[in-house]
Short mmCIF file of C-alpha atoms and ligand atoms in Angstrom, two decimals:
data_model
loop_
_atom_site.label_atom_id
_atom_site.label_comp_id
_atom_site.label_asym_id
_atom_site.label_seq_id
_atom_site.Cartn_x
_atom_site.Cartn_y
_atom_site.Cartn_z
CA UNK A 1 13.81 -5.38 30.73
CA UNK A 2 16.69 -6.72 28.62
CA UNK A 3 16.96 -8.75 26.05
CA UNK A 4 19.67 -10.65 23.86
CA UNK A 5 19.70 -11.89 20.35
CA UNK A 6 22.08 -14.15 20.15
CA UNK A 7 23.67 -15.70 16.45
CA UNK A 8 21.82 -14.01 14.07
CA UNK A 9 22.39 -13.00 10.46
CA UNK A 10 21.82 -9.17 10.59
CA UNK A 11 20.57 -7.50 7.40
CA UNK A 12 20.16 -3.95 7.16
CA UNK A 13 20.11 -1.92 3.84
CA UNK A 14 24.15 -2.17 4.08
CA UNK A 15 25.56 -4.95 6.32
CA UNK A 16 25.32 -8.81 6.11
CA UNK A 17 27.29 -10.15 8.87
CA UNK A 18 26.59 -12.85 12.33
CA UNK A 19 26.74 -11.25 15.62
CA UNK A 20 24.69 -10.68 19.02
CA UNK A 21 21.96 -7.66 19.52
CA UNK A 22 21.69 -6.42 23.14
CA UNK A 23 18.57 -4.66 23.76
CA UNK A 24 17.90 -2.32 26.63
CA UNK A 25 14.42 -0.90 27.63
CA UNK A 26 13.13 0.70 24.15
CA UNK A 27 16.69 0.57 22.60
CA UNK A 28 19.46 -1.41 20.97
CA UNK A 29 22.40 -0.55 22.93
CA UNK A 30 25.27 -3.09 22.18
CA UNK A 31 25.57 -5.08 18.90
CA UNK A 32 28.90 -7.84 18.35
CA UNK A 33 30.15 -11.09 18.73
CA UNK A 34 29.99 -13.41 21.37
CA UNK A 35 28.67 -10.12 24.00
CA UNK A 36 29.42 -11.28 27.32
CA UNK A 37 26.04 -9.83 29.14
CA UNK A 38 23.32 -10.98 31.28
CA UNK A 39 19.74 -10.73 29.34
CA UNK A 40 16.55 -11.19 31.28
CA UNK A 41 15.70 -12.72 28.00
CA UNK A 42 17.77 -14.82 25.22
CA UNK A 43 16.53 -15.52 21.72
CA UNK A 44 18.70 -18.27 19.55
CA UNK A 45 18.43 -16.90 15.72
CA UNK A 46 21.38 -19.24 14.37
CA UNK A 47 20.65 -19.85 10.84
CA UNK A 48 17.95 -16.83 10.87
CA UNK A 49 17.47 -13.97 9.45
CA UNK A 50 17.17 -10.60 11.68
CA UNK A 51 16.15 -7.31 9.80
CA UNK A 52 14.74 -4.03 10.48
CA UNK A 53 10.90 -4.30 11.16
CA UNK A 54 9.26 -3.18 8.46
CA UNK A 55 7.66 -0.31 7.46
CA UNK A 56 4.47 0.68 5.48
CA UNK A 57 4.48 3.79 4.64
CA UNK A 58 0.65 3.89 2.89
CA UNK A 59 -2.12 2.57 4.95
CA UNK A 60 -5.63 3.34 5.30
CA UNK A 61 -7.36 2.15 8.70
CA UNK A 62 -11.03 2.90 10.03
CA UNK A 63 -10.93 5.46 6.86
CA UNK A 64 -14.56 6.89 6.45
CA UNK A 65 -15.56 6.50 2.79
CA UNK A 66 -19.04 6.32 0.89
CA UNK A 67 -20.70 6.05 4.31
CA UNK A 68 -18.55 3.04 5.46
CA UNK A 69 -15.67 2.51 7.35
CA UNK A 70 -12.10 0.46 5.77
CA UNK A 71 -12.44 -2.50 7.77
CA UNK A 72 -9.57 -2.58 9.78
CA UNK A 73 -9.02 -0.07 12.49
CA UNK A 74 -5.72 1.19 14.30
CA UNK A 75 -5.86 -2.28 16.91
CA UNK A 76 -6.38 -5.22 13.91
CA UNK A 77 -4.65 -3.09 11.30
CA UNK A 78 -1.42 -2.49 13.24
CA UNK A 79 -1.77 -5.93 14.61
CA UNK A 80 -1.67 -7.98 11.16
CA UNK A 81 1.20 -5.70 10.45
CA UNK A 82 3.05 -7.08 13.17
CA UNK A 83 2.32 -10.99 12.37
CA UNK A 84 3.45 -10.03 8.48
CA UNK A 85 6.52 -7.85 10.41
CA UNK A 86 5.75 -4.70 9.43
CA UNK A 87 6.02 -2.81 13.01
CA UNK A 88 5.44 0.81 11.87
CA UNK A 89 3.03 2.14 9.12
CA UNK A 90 1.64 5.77 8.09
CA UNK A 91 -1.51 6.51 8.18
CA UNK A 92 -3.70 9.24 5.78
CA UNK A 93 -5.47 11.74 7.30
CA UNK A 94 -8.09 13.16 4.79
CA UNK A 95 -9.39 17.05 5.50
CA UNK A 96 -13.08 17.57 5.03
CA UNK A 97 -13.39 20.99 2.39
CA UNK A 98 -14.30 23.64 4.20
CA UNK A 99 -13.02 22.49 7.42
CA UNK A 100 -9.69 22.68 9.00
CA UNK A 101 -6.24 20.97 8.98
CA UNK A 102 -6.45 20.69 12.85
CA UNK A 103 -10.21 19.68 12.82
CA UNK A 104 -9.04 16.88 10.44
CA UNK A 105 -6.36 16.00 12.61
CA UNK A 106 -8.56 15.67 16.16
CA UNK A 107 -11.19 13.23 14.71
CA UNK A 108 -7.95 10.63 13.50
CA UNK A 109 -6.74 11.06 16.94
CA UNK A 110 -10.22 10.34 17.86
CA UNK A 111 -10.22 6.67 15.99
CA UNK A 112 -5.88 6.28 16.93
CA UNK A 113 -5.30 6.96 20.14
CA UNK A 114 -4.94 3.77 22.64
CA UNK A 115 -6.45 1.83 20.18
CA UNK A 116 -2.82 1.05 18.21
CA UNK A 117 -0.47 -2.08 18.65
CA UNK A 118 1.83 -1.30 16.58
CA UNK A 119 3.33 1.92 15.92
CA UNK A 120 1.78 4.66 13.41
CA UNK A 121 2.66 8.37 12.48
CA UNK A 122 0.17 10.15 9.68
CA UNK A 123 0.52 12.10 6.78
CA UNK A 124 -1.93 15.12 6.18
CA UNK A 125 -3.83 15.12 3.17
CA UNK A 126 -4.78 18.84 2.20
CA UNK A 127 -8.19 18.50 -0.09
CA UNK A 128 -8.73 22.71 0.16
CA UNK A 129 -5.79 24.36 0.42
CA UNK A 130 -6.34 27.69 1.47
CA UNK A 131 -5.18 31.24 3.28
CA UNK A 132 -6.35 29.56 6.44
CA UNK A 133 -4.87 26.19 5.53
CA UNK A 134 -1.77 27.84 4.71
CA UNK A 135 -1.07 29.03 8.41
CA UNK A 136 -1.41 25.34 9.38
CA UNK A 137 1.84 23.26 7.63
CA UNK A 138 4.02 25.06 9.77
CA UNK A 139 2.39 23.83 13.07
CA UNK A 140 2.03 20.41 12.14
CA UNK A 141 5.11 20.32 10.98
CA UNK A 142 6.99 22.08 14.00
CA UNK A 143 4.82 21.20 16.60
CA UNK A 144 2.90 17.88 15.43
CA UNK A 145 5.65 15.81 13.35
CA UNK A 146 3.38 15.67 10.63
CA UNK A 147 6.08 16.65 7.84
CA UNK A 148 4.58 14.82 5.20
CA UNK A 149 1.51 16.33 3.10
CA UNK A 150 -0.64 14.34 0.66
CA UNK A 151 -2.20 15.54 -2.38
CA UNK A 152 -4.72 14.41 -4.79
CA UNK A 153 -4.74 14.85 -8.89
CA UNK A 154 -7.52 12.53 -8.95
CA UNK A 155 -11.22 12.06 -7.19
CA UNK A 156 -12.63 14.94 -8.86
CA UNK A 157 -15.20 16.51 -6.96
CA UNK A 158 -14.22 14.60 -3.37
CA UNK A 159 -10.47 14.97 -2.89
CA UNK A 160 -8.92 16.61 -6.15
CA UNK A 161 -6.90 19.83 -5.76
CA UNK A 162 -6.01 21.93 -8.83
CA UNK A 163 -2.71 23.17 -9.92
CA UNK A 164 -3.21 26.07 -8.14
CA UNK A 165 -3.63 24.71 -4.98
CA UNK A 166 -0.84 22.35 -5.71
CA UNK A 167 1.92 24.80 -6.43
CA UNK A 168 0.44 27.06 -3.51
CA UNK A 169 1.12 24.29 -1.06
CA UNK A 170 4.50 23.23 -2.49
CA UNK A 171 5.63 26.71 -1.79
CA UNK A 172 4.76 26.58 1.93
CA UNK A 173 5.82 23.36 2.69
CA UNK A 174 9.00 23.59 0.87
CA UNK A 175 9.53 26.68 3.12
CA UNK A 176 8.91 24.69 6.33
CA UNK A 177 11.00 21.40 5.14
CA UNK A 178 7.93 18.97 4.64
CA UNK A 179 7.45 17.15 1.20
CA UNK A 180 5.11 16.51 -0.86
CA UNK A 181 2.87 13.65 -1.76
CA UNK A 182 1.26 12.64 -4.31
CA UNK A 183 -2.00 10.53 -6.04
CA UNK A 184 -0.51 11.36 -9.43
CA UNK A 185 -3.39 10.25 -11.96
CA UNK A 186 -5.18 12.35 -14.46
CA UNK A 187 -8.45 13.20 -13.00
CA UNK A 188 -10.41 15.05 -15.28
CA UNK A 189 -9.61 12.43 -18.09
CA UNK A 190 -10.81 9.40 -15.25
CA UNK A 191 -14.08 11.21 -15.07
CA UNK A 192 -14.70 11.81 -18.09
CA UNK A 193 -14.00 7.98 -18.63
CA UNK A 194 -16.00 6.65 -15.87
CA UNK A 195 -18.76 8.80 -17.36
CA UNK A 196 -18.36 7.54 -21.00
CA UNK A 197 -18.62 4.01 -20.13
CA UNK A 198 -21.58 4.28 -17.67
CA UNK A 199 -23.19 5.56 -20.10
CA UNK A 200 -22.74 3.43 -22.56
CA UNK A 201 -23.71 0.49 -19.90
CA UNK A 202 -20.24 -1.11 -19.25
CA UNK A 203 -20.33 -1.23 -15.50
CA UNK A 204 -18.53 -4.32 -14.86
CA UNK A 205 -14.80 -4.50 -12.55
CA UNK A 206 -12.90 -4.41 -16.15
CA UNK A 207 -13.78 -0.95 -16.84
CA UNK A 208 -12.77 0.11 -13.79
CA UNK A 209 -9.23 -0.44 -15.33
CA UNK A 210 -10.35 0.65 -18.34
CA UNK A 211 -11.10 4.11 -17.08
CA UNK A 212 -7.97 4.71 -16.08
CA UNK A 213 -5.49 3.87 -18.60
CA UNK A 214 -1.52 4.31 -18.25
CA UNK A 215 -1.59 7.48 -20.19
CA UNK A 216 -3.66 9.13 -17.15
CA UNK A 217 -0.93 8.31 -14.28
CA UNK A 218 1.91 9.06 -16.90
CA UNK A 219 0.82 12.56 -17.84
CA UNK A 220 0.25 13.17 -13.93
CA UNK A 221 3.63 12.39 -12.48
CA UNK A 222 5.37 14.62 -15.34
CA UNK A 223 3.21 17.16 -14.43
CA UNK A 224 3.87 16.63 -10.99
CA UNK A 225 7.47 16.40 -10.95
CA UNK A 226 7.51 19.78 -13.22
CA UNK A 227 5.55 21.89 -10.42
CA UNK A 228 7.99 20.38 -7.84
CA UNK A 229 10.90 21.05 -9.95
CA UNK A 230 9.23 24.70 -9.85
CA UNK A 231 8.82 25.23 -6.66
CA UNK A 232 11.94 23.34 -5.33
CA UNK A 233 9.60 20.98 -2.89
CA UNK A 234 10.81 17.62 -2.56
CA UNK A 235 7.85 15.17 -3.90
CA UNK A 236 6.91 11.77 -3.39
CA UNK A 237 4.64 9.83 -5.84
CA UNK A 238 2.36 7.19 -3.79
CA UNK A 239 1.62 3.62 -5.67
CA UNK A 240 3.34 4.26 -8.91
CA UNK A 241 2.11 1.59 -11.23
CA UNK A 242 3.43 1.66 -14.49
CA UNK A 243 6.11 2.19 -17.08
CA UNK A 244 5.11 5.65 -18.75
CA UNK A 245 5.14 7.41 -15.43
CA UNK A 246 8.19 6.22 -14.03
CA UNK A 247 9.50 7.16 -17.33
CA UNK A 248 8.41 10.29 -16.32
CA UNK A 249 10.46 10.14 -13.22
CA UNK A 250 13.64 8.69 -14.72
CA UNK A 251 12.96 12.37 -17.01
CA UNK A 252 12.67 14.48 -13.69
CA UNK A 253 15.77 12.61 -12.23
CA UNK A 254 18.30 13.50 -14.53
CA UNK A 255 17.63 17.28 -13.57
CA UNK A 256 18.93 16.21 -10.18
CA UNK A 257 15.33 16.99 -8.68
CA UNK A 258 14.08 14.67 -5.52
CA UNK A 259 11.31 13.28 -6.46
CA UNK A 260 10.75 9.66 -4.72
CA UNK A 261 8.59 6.74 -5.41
CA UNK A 262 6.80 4.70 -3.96
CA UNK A 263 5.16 1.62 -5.43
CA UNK A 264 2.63 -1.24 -3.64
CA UNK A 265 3.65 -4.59 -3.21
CA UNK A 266 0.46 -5.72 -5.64
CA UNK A 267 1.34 -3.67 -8.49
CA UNK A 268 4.96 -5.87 -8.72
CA UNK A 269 3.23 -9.16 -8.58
CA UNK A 270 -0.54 -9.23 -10.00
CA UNK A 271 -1.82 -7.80 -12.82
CA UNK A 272 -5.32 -6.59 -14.88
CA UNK A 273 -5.86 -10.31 -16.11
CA UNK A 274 -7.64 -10.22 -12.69
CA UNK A 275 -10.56 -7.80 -13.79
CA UNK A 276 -11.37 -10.10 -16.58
CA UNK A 277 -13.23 -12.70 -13.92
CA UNK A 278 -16.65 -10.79 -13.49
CA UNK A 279 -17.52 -9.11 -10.13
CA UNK A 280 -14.90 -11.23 -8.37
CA UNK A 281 -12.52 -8.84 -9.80
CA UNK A 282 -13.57 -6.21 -7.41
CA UNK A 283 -11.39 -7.85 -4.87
CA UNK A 284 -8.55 -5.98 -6.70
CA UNK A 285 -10.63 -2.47 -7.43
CA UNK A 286 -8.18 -0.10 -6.35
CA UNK A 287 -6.89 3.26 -7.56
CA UNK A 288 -4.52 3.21 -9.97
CA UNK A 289 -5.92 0.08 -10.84
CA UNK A 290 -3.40 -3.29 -11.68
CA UNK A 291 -1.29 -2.53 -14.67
CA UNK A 292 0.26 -5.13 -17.09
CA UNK A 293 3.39 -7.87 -16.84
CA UNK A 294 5.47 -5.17 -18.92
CA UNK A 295 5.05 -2.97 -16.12
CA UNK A 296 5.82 -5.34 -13.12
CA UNK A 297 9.12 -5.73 -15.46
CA UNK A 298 9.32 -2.12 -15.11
CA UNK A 299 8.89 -1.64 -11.44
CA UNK A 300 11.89 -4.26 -10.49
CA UNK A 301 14.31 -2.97 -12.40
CA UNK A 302 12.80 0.94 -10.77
CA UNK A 303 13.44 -1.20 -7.46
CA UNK A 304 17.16 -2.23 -8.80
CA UNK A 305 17.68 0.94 -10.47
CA UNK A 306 17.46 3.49 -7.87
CA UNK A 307 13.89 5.34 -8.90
CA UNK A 308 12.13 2.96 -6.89
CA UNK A 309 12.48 3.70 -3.30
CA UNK A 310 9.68 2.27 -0.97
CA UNK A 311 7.38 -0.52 -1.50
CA UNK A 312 4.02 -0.26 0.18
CA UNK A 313 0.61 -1.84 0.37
CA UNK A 314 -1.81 1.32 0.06
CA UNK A 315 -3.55 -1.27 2.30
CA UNK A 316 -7.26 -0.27 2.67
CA UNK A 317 -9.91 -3.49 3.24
CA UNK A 318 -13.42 -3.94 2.32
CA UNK A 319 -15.13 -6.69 3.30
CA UNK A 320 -16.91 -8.97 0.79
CA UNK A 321 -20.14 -7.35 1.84
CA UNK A 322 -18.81 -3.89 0.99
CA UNK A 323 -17.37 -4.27 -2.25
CA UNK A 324 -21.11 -5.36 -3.29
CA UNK A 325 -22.18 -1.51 -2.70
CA UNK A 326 -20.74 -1.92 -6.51
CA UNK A 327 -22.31 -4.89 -7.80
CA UNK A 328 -23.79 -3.40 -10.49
CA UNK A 329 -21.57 -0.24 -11.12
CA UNK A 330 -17.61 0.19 -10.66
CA UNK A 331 -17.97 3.22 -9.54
CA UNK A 332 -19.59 2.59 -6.28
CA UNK A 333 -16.96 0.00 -5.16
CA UNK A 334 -14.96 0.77 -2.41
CA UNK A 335 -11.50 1.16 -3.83
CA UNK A 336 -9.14 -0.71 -1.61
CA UNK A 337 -7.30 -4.07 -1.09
CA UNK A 338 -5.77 -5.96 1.99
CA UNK A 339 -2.53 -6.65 2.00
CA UNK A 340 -0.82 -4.74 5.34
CA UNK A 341 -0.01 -8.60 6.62
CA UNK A 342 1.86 -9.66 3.14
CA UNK A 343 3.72 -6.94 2.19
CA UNK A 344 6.71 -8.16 3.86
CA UNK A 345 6.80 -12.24 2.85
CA UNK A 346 5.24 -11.60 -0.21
CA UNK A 347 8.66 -8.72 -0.89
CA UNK A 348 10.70 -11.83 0.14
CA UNK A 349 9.06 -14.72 -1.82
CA UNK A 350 8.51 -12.92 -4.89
CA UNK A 351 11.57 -10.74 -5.24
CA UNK A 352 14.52 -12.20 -2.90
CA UNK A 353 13.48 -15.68 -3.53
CA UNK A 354 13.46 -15.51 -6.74
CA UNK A 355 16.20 -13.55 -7.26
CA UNK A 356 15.06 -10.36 -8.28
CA UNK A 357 16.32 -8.14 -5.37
CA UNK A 358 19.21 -8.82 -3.07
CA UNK A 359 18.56 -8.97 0.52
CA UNK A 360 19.80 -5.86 1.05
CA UNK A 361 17.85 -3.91 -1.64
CA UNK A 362 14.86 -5.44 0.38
CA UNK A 363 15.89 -4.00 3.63
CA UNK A 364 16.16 -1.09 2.39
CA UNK A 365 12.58 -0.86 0.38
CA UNK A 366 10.81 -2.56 2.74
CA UNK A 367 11.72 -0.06 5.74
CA UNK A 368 15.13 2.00 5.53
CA UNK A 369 14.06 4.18 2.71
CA UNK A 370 10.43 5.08 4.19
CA UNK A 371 12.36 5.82 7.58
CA UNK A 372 14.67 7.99 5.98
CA UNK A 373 12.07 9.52 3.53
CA UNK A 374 9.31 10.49 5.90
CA UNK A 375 12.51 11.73 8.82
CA UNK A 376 12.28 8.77 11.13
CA UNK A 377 15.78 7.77 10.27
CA UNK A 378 17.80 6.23 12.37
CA UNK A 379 15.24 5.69 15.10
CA UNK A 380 13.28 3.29 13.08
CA UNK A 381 14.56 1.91 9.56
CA UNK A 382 18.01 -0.04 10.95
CA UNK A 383 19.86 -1.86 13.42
CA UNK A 384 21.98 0.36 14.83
CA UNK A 385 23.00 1.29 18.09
CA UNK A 386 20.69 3.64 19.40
CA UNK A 387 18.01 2.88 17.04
CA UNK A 388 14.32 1.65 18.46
CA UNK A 389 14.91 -2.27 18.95
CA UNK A 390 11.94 -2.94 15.92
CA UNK A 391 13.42 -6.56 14.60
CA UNK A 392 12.16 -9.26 12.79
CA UNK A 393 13.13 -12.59 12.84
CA UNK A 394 13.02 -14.35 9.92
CA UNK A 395 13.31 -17.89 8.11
CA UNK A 396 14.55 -17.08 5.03
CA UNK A 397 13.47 -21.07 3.90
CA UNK A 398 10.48 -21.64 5.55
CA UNK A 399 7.07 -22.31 3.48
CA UNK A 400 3.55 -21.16 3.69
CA UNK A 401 0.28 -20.90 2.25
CA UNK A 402 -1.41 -17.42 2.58
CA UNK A 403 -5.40 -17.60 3.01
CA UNK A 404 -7.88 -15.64 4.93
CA UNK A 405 -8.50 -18.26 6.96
CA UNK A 406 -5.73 -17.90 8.56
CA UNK A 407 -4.99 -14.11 8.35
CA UNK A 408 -5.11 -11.64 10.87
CA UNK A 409 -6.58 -8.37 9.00
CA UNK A 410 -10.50 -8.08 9.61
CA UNK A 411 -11.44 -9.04 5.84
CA UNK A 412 -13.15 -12.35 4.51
CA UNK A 413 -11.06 -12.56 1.55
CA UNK A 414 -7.49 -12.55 0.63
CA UNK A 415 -6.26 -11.34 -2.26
CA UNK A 416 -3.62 -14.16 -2.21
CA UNK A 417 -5.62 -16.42 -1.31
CA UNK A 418 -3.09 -20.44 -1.89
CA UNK A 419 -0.17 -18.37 -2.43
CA UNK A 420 2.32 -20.52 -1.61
CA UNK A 421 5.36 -18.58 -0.04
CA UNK A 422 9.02 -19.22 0.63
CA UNK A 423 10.01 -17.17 3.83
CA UNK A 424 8.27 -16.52 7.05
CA UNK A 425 8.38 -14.03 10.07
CA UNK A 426 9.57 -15.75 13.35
CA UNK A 427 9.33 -13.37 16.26
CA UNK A 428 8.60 -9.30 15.94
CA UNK A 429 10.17 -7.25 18.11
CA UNK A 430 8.73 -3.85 18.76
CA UNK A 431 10.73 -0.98 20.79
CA UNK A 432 12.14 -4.12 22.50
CA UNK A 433 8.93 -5.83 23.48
CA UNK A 434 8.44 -9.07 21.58
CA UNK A 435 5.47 -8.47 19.90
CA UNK A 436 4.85 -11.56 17.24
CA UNK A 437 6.37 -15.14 18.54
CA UNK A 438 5.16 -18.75 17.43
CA UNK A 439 2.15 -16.80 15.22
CA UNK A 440 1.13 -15.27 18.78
CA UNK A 441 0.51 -11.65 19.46
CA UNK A 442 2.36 -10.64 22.46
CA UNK A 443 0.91 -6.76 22.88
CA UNK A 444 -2.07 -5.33 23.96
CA UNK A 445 -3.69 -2.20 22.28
CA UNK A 446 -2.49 0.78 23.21
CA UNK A 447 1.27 -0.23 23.14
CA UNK A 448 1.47 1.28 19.29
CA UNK A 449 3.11 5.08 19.89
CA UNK A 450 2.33 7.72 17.41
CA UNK A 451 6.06 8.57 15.93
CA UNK A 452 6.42 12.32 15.28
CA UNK A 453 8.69 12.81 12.46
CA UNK A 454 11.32 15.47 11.83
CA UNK A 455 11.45 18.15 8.95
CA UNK A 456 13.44 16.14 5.96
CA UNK A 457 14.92 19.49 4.83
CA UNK A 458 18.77 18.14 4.43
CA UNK A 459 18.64 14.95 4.97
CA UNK A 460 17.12 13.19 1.62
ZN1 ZN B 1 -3.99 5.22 -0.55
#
């Protein structure tokens, strides 16, 4: 099967330019002007857009949590991706205390495999690192392509680790060229919190936000980026939300350390006026929770400034049903929002639209930097020759109203619900199989591969 793009504006993290994309098999294997070769297939993009598909870096899908399930699984999760043209994301796989890395590992295969349409890879998170853990980062790094391992300063008593643990783990996964991931939040203070104002009988969404102010995520990623500066381990802070801790970062930076961030498309565009509407609010409970307009300010110019590398979702949906398990406490709701469908209009409306980020600066935090961050780089992440042909077509002018009644993820609500968009995906492309056309999905499940990822050691 071949296939040619012809006329399109392509857009990577670098270029900007008008020329042809031959695709062969899997593969782009011829990219210029005017290419004088037979296609079984032709797409016209004139006056389109055609970019890297995207890539989501934080996603949770058919996660167990508080007896429930996040309700999308690997088939409408990487689906809704591909309508909002994201055609790879990363997955989290949590280990059970006690148990194994490997044990962990089996049951996600369990929910992922053949059940994918688009494609997925997964970081590990370590809960109990241990002597036995230990012997395990260097297998799924070598063998598995898991080179990315996640870490939590916050769920005390579920998912926390402790210093200990944390520099312990740095050590061997510096050693095997992995990196390091972070939930950087304070999370003795957010318990402590959460237990002050239950018992004083505020149980409403707002204190929810109120439990974990910008102090807790600011001390965290200092504290974070010191132990990596320690131990030499490159680090990666997940869903940074606010000013303080990428102050913290700009701090770590000027030591020449690596430490990358990541923030979530929701924490550049809403903000905690949202908890202020009773338990509707709880559409937006997620961990950290939405910060303030200062801070979206903040996260831009992070974006424009370098210290901002990847924007994600941290997409993890509860139905309407769900959140309810929290009606009358904010500590039982599911934490979690949709958003794996948006990430990638909402990017373009919000910031190239409107003229916050170039189209380039887009590319590249939308999908170049996660590929090169997380060793997938150039497979996925460009359009190069020899990369995987993952494209999305795009009308840079077209407009749109997002609702979840017309959404693909497997939740009753949107949290976007009349946004009114500039910029819509066309036609997906995924390892040269169109995938999204004319708001159609093209693939079955079972099409999404699982991407094994190479050691990073050297290359970021
Ligand atoms: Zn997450």
């Amino acid at each position: 099967m071949s296939l040619l793009i012809r006329n399109g504006r392509i857009i990577t993290a670098i270029d900007d330019y008008v020329a042809d994309i031959f695709i062969q098999g899997e593969t782009i294997s011829a990219i210029g002007k005017n290419l004088s070769v037979k296609a079984d297939k032709e797409i016209d993009a004139a006056g389109l857009l055609v970019m890297p598909g995207g890539i989501d870096p934080h996603v949770h899908l058919d996660m167990p949590f508080m007896g429930t399930f996040s309700s999308d699984n690997y088939e409408t999760g990487t689906r809704a991706a591909l309508y909002g043209g994201t055609t790879m994301v990363i997955d989290f796989i949590l280990q059970k205390q006690g148990n194994s890395l490997r044990s962990a590992l089996e049951e996600w295969k369990g929910r992922s495999d053949g059940n994918a349409v688009g494609d997925y890879s997964f970081h590990m998170a370590v809960t109990d690192f241990n002597e036995n853990t230990k012997t395990e980062i260097k297998e799924l790094i070598e063998k598995e392509g898991i080179t990315s391992f996640k870490t939590f300063m916050a769920y005390k008593g579920a998912l926390m680790i402790d210093d200990r643990q944390m520099i312990g783990l740095m050590e061997e996964v510096k050693k095997h060229g992995g990196l390091i991931n972070v939930h950087a939040t304070n999370g003795d203070m957010i318990d402590y919190l959460i237990g002050k104002h239950r018992s004083e009988g505020k149980l409403s969404p707002l204190y929810h936000y109120l439990s974990q102010p910008e102090v807790t995520e600011a001390e965290a990623a200092e504290r974070f980026a010191d132990m990596a500066n320690y131990t030499g381990c490159p680090g990666y802070i997940v869903h940074l939300t606010c000013e303080g801790a990428l102050n913290a970062v700009r701090n770590a930076t000027r030591r020449n350390q690596k430490v990358f961030v990541e923030t979530c498309i929701q924490y550049l565009i809403l903000d905690a006026s949202l908890y202020e509407m009773d338990f509707e609010g709880a559409k937006w409970v997620m961990s950290p929770p939405l910060r303030e307009k200062k801070d979206q300010a903040t996260l831009w110019a992070g974006i424009n400034q370098g210290l901002v590398q990847v924007v994600a979702t941290d997409h993890c949906p509860f139905k309407w049903e769900q959140k309810l398990m929290g009606k009358d406490d904010f500590s039982k709701i599911p934490n979690g929002h949709p958003a794996i469908e948006n990430r990638m209009e909402l990017l373009f409306s919000e910031g190239v639209s409107k003229g916050k980020i170039t189209l380039n600066k887009y590319v590249e935090v939308a999908s170049t930097n996660a590929a090169k961050i997380f060793g997938m780089f150039p497979k996925k992440g460009t359009i190069a020759v020899g990369s995987d042909a993952d494209i999305v077509i795009f009308n840079p002018d077209e407009k749109h109203t997002l609702s979840a009644s017309s959404h693909h993820m497997n939740v009753d609500y949107s949290g976007y619900e009349g946004w009114e968009l500039t910029g819509k995906v066309k036609t997906v492309l995924l390892r040269g199989q169109v995938a999204i056309d004319d708001n159609k999905c093209l693939l079955e499940k079972g099409y999404g591969q699982f991407v094994k990822r190479n050691k990073v050691e050297g290359k970021i």
